[in-house]
JSON list of C-alpha atoms and ligand atoms in Angstrom, two decimals:
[
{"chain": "A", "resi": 1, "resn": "UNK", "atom": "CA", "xyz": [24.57, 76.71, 177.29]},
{"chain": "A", "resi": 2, "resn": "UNK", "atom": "CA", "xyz": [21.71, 76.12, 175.49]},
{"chain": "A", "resi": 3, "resn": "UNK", "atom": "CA", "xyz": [20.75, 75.47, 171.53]},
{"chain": "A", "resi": 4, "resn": "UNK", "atom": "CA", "xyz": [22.13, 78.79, 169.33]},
{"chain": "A", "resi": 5, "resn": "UNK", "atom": "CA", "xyz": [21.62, 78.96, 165.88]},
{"chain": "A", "resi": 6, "resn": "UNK", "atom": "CA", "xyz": [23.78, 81.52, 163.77]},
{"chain": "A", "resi": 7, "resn": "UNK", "atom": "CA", "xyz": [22.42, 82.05, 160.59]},
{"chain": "A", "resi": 8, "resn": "UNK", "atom": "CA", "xyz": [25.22, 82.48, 157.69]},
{"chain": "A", "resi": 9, "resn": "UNK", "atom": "CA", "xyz": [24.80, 85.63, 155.49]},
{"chain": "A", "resi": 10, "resn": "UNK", "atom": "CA", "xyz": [26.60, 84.25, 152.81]},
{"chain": "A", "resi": 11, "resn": "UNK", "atom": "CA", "xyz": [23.75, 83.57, 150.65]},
{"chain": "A", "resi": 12, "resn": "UNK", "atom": "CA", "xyz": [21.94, 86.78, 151.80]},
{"chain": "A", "resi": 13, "resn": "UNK", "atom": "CA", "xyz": [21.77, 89.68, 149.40]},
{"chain": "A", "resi": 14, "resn": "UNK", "atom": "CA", "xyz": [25.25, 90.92, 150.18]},
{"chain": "A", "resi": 15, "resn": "UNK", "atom": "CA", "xyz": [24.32, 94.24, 148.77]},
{"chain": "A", "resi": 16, "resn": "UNK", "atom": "CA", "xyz": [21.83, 95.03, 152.04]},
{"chain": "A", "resi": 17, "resn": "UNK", "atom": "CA", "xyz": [24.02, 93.08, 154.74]},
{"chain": "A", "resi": 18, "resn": "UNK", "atom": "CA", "xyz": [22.21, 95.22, 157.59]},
{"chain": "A", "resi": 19, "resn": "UNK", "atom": "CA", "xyz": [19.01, 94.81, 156.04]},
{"chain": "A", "resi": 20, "resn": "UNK", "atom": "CA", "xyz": [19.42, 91.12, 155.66]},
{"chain": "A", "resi": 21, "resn": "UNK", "atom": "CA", "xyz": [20.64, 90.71, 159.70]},
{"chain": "A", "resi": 22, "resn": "UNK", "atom": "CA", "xyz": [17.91, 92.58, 160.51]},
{"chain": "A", "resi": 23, "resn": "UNK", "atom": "CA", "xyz": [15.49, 89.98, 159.16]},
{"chain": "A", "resi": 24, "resn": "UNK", "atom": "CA", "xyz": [17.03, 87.54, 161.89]},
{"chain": "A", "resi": 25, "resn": "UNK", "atom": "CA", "xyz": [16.24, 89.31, 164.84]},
{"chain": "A", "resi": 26, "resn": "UNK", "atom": "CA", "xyz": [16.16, 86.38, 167.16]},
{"chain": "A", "resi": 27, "resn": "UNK", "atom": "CA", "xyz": [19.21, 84.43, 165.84]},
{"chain": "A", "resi": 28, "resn": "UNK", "atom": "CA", "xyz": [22.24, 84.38, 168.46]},
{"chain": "A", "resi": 29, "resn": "UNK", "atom": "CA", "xyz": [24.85, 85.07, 166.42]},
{"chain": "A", "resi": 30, "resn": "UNK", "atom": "CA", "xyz": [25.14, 86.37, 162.48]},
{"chain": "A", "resi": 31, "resn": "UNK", "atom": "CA", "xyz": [27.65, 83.95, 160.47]},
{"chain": "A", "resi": 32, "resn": "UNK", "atom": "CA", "xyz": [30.07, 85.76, 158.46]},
{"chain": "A", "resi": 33, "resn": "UNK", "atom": "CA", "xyz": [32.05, 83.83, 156.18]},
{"chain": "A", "resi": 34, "resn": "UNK", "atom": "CA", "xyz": [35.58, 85.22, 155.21]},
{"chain": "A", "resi": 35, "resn": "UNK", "atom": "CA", "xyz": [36.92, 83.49, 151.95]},
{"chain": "A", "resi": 36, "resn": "UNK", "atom": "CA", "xyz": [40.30, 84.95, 150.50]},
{"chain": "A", "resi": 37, "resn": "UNK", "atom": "CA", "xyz": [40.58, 82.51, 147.61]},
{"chain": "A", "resi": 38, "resn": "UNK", "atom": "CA", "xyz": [43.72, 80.28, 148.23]},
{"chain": "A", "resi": 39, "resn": "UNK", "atom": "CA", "xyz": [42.59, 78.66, 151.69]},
{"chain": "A", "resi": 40, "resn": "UNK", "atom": "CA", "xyz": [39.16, 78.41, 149.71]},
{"chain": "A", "resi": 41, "resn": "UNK", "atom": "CA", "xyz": [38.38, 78.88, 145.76]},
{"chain": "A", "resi": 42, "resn": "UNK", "atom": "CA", "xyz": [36.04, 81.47, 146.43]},
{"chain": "A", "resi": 43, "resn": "UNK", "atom": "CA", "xyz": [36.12, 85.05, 147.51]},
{"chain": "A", "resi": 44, "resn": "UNK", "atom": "CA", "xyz": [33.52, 86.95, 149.22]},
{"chain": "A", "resi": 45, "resn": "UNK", "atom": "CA", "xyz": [34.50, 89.73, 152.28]},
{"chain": "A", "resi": 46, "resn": "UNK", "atom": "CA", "xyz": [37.07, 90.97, 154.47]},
{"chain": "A", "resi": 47, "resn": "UNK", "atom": "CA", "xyz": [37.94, 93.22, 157.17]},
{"chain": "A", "resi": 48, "resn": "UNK", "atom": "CA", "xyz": [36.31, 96.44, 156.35]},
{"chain": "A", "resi": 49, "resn": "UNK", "atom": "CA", "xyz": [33.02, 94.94, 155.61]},
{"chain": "A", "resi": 50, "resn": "UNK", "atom": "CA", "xyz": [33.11, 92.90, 158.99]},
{"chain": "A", "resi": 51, "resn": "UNK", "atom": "CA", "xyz": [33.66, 96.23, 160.70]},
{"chain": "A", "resi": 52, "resn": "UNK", "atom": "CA", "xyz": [31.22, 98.16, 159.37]},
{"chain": "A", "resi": 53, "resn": "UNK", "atom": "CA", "xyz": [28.27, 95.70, 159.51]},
{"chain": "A", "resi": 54, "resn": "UNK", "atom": "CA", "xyz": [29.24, 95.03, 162.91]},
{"chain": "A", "resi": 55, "resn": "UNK", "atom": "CA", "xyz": [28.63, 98.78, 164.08]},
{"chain": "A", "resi": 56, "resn": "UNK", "atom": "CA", "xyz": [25.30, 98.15, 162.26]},
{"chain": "A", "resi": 57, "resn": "UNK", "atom": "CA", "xyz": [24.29, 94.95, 164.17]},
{"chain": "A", "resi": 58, "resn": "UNK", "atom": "CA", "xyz": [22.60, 94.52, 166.55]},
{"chain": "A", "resi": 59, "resn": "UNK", "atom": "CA", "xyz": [23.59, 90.60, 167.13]},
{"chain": "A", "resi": 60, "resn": "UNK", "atom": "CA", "xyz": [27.09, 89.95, 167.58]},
{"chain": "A", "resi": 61, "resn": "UNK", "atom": "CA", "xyz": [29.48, 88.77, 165.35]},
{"chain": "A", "resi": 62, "resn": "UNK", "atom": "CA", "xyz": [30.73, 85.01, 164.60]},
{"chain": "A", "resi": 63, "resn": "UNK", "atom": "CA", "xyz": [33.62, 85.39, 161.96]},
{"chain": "A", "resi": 64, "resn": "UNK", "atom": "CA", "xyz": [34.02, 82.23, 160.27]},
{"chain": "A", "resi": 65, "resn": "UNK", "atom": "CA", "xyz": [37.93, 82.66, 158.60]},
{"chain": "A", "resi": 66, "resn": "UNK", "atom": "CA", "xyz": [38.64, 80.38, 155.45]},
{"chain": "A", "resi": 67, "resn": "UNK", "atom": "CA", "xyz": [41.60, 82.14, 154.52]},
{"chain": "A", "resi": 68, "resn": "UNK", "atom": "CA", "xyz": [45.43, 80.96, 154.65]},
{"chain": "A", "resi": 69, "resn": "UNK", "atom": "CA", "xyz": [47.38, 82.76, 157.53]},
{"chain": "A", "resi": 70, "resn": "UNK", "atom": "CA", "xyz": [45.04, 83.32, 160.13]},
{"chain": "A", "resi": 71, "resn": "UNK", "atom": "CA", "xyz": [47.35, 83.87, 162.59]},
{"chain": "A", "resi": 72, "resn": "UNK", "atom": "CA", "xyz": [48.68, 87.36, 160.96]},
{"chain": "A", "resi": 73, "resn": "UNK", "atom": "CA", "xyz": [44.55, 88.23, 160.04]},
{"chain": "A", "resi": 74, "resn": "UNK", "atom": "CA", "xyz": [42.39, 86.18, 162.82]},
{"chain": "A", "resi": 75, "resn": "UNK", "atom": "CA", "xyz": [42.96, 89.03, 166.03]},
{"chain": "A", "resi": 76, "resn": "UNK", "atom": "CA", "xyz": [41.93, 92.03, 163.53]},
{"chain": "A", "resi": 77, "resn": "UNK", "atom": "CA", "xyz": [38.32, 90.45, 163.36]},
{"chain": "A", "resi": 78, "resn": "UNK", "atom": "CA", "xyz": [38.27, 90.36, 166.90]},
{"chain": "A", "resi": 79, "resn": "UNK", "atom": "CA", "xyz": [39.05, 94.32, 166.80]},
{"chain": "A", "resi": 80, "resn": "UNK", "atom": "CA", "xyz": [37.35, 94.84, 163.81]},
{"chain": "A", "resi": 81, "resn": "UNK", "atom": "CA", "xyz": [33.55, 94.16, 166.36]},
{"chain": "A", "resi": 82, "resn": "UNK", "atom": "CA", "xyz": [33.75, 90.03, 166.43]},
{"chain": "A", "resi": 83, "resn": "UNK", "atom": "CA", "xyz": [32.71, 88.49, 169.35]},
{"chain": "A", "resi": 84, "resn": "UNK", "atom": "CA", "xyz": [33.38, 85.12, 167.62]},
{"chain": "A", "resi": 85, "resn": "UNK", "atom": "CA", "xyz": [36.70, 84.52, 165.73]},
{"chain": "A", "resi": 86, "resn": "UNK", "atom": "CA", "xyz": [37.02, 80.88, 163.77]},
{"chain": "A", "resi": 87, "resn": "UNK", "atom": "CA", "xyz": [40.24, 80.13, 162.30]},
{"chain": "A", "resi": 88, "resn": "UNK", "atom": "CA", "xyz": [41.09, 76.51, 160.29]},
{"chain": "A", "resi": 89, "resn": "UNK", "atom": "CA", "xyz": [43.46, 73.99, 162.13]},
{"chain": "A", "resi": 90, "resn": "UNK", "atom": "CA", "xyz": [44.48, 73.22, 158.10]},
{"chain": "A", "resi": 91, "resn": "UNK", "atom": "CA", "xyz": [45.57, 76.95, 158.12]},
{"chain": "A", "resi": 92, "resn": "UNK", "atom": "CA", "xyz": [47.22, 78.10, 161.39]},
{"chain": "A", "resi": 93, "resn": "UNK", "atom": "CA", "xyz": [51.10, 77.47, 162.46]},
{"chain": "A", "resi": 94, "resn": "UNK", "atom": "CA", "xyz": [50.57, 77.75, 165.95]},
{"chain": "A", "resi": 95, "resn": "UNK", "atom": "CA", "xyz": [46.69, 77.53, 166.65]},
{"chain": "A", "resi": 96, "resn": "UNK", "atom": "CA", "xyz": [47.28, 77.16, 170.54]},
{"chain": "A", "resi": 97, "resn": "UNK", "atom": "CA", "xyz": [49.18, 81.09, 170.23]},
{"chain": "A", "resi": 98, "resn": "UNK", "atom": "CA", "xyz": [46.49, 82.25, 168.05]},
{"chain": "A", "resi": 99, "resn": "UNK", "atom": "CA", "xyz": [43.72, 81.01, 170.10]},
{"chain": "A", "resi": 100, "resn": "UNK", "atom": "CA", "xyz": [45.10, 82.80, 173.52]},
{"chain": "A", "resi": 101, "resn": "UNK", "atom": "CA", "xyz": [46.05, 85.88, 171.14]},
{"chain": "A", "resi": 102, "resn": "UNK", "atom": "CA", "xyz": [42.15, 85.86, 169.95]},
{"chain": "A", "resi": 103, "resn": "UNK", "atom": "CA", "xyz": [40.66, 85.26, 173.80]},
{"chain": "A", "resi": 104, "resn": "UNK", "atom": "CA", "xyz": [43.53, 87.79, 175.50]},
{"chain": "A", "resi": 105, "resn": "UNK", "atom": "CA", "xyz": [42.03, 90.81, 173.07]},
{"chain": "A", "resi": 106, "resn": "UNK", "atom": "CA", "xyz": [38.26, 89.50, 174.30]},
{"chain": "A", "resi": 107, "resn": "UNK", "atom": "CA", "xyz": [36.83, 87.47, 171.60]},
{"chain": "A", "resi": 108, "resn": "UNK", "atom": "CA", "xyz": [35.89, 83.98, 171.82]},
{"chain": "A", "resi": 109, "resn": "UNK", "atom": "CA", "xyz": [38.58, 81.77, 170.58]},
{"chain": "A", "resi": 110, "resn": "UNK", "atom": "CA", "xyz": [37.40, 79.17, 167.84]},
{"chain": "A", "resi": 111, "resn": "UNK", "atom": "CA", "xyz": [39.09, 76.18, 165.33]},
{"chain": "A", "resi": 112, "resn": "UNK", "atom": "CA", "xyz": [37.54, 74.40, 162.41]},
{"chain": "A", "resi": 113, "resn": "UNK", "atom": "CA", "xyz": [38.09, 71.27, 161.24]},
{"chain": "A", "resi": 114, "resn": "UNK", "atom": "CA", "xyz": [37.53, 69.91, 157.56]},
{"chain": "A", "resi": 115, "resn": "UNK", "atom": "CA", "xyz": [35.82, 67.35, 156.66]},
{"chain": "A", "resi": 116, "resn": "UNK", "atom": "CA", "xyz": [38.81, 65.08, 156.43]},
{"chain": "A", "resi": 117, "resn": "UNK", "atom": "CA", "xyz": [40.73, 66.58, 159.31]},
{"chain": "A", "resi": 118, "resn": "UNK", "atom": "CA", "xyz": [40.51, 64.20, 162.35]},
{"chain": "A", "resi": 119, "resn": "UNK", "atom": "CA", "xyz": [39.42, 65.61, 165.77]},
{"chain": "A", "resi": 120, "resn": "UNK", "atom": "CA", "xyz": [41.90, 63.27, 167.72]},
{"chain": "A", "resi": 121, "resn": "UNK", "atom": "CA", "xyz": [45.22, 64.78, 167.15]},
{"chain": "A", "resi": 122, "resn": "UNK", "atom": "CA", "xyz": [43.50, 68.23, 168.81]},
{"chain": "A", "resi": 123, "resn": "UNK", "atom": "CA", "xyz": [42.23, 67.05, 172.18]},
{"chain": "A", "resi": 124, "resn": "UNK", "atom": "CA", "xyz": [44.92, 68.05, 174.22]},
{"chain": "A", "resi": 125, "resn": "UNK", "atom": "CA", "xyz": [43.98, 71.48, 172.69]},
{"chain": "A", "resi": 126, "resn": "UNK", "atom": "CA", "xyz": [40.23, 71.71, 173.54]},
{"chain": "A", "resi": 127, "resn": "UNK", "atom": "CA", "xyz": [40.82, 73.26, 176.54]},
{"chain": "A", "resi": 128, "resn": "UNK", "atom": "CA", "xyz": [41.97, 76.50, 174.67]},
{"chain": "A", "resi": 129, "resn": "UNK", "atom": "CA", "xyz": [38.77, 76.78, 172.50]},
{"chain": "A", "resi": 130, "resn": "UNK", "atom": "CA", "xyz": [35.92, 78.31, 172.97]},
{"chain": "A", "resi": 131, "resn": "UNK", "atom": "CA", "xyz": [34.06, 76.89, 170.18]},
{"chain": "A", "resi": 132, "resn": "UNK", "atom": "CA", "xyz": [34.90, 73.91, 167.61]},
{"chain": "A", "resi": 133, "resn": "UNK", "atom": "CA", "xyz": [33.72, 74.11, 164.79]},
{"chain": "A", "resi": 134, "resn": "UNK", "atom": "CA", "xyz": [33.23, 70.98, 162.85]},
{"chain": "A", "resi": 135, "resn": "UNK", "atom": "CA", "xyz": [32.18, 71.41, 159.18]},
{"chain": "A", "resi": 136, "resn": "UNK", "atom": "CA", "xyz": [29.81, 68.86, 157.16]},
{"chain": "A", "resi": 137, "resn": "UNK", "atom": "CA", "xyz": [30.66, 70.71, 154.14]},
{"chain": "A", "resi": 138, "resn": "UNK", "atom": "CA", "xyz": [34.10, 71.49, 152.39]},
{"chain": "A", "resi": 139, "resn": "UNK", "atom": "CA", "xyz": [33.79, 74.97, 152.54]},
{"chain": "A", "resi": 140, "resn": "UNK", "atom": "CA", "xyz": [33.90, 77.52, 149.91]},
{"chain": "A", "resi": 141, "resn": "UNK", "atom": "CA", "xyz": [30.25, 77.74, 148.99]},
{"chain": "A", "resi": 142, "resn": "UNK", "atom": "CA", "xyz": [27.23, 77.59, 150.22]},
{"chain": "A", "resi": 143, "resn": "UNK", "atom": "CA", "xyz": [24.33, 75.68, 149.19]},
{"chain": "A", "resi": 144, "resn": "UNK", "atom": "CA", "xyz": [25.86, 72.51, 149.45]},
{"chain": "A", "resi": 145, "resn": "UNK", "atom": "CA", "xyz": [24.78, 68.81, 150.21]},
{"chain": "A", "resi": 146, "resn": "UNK", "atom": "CA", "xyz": [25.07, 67.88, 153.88]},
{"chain": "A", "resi": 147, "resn": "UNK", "atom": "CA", "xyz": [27.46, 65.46, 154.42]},
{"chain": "A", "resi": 148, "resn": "UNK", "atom": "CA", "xyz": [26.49, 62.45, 156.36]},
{"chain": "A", "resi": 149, "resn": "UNK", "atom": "CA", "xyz": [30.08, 61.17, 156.89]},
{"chain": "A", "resi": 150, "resn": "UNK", "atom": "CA", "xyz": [31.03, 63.43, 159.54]},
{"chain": "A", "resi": 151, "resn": "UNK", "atom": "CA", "xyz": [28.33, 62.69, 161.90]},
{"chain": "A", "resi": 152, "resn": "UNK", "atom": "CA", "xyz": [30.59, 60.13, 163.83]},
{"chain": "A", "resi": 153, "resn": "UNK", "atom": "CA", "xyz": [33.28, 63.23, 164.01]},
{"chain": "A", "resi": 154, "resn": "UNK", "atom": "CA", "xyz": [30.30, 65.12, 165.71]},
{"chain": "A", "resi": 155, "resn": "UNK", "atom": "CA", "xyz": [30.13, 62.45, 167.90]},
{"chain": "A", "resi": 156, "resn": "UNK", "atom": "CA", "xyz": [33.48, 61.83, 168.80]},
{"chain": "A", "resi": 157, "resn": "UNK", "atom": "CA", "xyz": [34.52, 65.50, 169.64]},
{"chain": "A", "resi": 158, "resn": "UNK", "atom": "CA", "xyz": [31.23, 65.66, 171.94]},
{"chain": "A", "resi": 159, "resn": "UNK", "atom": "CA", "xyz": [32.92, 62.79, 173.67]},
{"chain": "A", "resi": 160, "resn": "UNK", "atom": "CA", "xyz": [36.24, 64.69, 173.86]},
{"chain": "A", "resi": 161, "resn": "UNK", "atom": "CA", "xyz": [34.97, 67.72, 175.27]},
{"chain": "A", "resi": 162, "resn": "UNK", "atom": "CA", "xyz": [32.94, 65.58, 177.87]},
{"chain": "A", "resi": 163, "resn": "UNK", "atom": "CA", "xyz": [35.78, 63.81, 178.94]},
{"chain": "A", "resi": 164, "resn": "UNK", "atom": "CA", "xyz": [37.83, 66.96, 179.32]},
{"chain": "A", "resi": 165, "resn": "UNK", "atom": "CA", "xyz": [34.92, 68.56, 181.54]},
{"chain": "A", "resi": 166, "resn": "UNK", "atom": "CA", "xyz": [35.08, 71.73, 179.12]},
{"chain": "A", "resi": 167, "resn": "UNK", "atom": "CA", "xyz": [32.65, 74.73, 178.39]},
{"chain": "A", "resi": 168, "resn": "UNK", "atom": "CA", "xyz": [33.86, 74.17, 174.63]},
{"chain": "A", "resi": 169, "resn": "UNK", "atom": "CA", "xyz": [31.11, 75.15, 172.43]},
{"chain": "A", "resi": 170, "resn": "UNK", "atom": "CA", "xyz": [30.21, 72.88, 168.85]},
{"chain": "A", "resi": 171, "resn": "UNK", "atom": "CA", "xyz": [29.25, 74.10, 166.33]},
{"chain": "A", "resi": 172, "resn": "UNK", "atom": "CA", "xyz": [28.15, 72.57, 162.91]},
{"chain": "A", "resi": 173, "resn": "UNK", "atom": "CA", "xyz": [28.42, 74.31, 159.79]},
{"chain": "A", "resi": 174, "resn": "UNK", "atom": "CA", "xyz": [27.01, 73.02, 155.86]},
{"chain": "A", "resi": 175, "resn": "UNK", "atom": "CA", "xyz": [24.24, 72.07, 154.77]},
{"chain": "A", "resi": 176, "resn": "UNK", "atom": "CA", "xyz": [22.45, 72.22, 158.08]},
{"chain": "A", "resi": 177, "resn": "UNK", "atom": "CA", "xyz": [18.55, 72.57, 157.69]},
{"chain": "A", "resi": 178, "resn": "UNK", "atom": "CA", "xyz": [15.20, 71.41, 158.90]},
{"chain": "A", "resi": 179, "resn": "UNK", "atom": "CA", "xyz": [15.81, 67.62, 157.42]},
{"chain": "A", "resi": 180, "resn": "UNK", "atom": "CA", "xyz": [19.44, 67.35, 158.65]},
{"chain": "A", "resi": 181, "resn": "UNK", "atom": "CA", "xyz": [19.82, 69.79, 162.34]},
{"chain": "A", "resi": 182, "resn": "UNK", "atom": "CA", "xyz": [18.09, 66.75, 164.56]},
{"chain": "A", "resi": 183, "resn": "UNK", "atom": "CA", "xyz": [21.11, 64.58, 163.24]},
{"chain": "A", "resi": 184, "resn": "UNK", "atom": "CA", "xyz": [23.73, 66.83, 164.49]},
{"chain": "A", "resi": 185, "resn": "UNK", "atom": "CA", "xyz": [22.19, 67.70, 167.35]},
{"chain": "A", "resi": 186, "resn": "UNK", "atom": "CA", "xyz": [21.76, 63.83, 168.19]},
{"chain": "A", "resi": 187, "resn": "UNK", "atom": "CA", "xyz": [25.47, 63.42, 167.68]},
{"chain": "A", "resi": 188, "resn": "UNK", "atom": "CA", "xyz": [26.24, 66.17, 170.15]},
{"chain": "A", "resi": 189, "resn": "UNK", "atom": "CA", "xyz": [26.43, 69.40, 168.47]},
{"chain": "A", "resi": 190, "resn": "UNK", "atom": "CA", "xyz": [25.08, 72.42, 169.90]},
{"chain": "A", "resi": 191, "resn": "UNK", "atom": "CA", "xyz": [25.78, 76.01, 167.69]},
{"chain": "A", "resi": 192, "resn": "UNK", "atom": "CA", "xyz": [24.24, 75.55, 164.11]},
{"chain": "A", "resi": 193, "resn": "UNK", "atom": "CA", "xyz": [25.24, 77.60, 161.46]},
{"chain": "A", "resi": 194, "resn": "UNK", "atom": "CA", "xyz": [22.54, 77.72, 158.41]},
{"chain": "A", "resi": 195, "resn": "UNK", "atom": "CA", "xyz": [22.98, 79.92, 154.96]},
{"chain": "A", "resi": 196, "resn": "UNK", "atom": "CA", "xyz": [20.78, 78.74, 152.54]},
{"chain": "A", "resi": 197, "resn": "UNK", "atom": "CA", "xyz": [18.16, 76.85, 154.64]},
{"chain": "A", "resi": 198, "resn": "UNK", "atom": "CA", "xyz": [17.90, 80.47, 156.23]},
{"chain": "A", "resi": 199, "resn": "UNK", "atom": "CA", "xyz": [17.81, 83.14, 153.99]},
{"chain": "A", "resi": 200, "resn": "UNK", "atom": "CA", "xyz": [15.82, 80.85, 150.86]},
{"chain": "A", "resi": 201, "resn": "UNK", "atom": "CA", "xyz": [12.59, 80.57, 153.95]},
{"chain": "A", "resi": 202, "resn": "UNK", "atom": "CA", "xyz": [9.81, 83.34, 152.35]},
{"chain": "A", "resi": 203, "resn": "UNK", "atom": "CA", "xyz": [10.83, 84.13, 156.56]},
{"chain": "A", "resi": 204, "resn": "UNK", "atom": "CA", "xyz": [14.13, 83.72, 157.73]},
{"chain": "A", "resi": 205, "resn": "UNK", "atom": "CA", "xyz": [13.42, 84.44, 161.39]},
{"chain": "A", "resi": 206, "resn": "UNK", "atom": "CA", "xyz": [10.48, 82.30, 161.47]},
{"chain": "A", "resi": 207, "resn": "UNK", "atom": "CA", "xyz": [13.01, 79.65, 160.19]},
{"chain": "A", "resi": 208, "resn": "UNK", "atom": "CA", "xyz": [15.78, 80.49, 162.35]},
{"chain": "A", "resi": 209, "resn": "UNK", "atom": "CA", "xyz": [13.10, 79.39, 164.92]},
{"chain": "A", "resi": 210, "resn": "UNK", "atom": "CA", "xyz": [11.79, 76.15, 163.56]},
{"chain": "A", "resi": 211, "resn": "UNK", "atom": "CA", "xyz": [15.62, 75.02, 163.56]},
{"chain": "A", "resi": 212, "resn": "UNK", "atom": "CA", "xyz": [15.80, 75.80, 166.82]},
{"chain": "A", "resi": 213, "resn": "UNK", "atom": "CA", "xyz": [12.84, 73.99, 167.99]},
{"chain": "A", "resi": 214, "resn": "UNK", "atom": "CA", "xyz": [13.82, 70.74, 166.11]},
{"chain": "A", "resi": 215, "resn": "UNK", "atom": "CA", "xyz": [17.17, 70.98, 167.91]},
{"chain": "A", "resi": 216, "resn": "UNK", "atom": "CA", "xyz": [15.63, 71.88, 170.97]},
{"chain": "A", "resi": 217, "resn": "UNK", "atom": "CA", "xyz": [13.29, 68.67, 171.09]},
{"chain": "A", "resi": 218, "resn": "UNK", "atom": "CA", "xyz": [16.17, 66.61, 170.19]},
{"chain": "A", "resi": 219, "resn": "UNK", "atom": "CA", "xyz": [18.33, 67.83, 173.50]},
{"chain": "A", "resi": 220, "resn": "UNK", "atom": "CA", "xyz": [15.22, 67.03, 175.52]},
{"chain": "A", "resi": 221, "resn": "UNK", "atom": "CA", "xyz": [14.69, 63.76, 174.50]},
{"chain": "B", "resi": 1, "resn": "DX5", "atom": "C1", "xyz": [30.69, 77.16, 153.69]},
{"chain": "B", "resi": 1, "resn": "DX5", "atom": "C2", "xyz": [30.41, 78.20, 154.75]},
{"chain": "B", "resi": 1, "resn": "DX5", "atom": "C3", "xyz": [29.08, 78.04, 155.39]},
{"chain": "B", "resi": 1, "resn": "DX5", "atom": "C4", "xyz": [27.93, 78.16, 154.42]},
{"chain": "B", "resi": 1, "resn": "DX5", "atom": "C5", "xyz": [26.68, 77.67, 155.03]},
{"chain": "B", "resi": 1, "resn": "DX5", "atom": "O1", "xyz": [32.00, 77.23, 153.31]},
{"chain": "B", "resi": 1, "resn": "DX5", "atom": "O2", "xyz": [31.37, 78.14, 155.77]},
{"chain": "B", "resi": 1, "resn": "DX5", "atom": "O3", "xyz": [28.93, 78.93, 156.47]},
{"chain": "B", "resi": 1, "resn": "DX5", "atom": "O4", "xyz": [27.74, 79.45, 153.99]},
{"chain": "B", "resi": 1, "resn": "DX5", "atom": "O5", "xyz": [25.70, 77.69, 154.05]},
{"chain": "B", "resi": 1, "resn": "DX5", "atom": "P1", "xyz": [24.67, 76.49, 153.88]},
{"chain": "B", "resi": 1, "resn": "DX5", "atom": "O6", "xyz": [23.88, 76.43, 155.13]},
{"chain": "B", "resi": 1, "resn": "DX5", "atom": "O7", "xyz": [23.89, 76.88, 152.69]},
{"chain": "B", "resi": 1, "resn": "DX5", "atom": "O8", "xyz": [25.49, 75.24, 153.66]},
{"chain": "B", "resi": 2, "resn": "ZN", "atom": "ZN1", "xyz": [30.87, 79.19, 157.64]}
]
């Protein structure tokens, strides 16, 4: 699989969510970010809202879940139009039953880790994921500095999924933009979520490209 890049609408003008995907026509993905205010201190959209914008989309869906019990909430976003489904490790009691809950109803099956959640204690669970998402932000908000410090994480789970031999996608999320997607991609990532680099361009599409490109040139280096 090659570069994707999966703009976050978080920062879009959440009043015209369809308008706003529509001015990202050649993203892979659209980022939504699900905040219920205790896993995160910040609240932004939920089930209904995911459903309806994904009957309006014409990308799929990549569900991004920063909410506590994801493993009563994370397979409705799969039937609620998500291709994608994220859930936190920090969050879920028994991520290995909630990721082959999430892939047995037909999404893609996919774990975040904080910034100060190691990727070690996981790797015997790679093999269930089909993403990992590794954030270089706390989340709750976007808009945020990149964080530097979890570019040897980057690394390390790219080594992981190597060694395992597995189609695991990774995916980077916070902060990424023009100055800081060649670092991730050097480290190994390969999915890059960006909000606010994104939807602040006077054209997001035309931006969603130039990421691409820089990431692009980095893989083929
Ligand atoms: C942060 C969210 C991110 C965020 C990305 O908690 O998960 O998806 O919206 O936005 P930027 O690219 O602005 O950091
Ligand atoms: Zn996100």
């Amino acid at each position: 699989m090659g570069i994707q890049i999966t703009p976050s609408i978080l920062n879009a003008d959440l009043a015209d969510l369809a308008g706003e995907v529509a001015r990202i026509g050649s993203a892979d993905w659209v980022h939504v970010d699900v905040m219920d205010n205790h896993f995160v201190p910040n609240l932004t959209l939920g089930l209904p809202v995911v459903e309806s914008l994904a009957k309006s989309s014409a990308l799929p869906m990549d569900a991004h879940l920063m909410i506590a019990d994801p493993d009563r909430w994370a397979p409705a976003y799969v039937e609620a139009g998500c291709g994608s489904v994220t859930f936190h490790a920090e969050a879920a009691a028994a991520p290995v039953r909630l990721a082959r809950e999430i892939r047995s109803q037909g999404g893609r099956a996919s774990m975040a880790l904080k910034p100060a959640t190691p990727v070690e204690p996981y790797e015997e669970l790679l093999p269930e994921l089909d993403m990992l998402l590794i954030m270089t932000v706390e989340p709750g908000f976007g808009g945020q500095r990149f964080l530097d410090l979890c570019l040897p994480k980057i690394r390390r789970a790219r080594a992981l999924l190597d060694k395992h031999g597995v189609e695991t996608w990774l995916q980077v999320d916070g902060g990424v933009s023009l100055e800081t997607i060649e670092r991730c991609a050097e480290a190994g990532a390969d999915v890059f979520v960006a909000g606010s680099a994104v939807y602040s361009a006077d054209d997001p599409d035309r931006m969603v490209a130039e990421l691409r490109a820089r990431a692009e040139r980095v893989r083929n280096t």
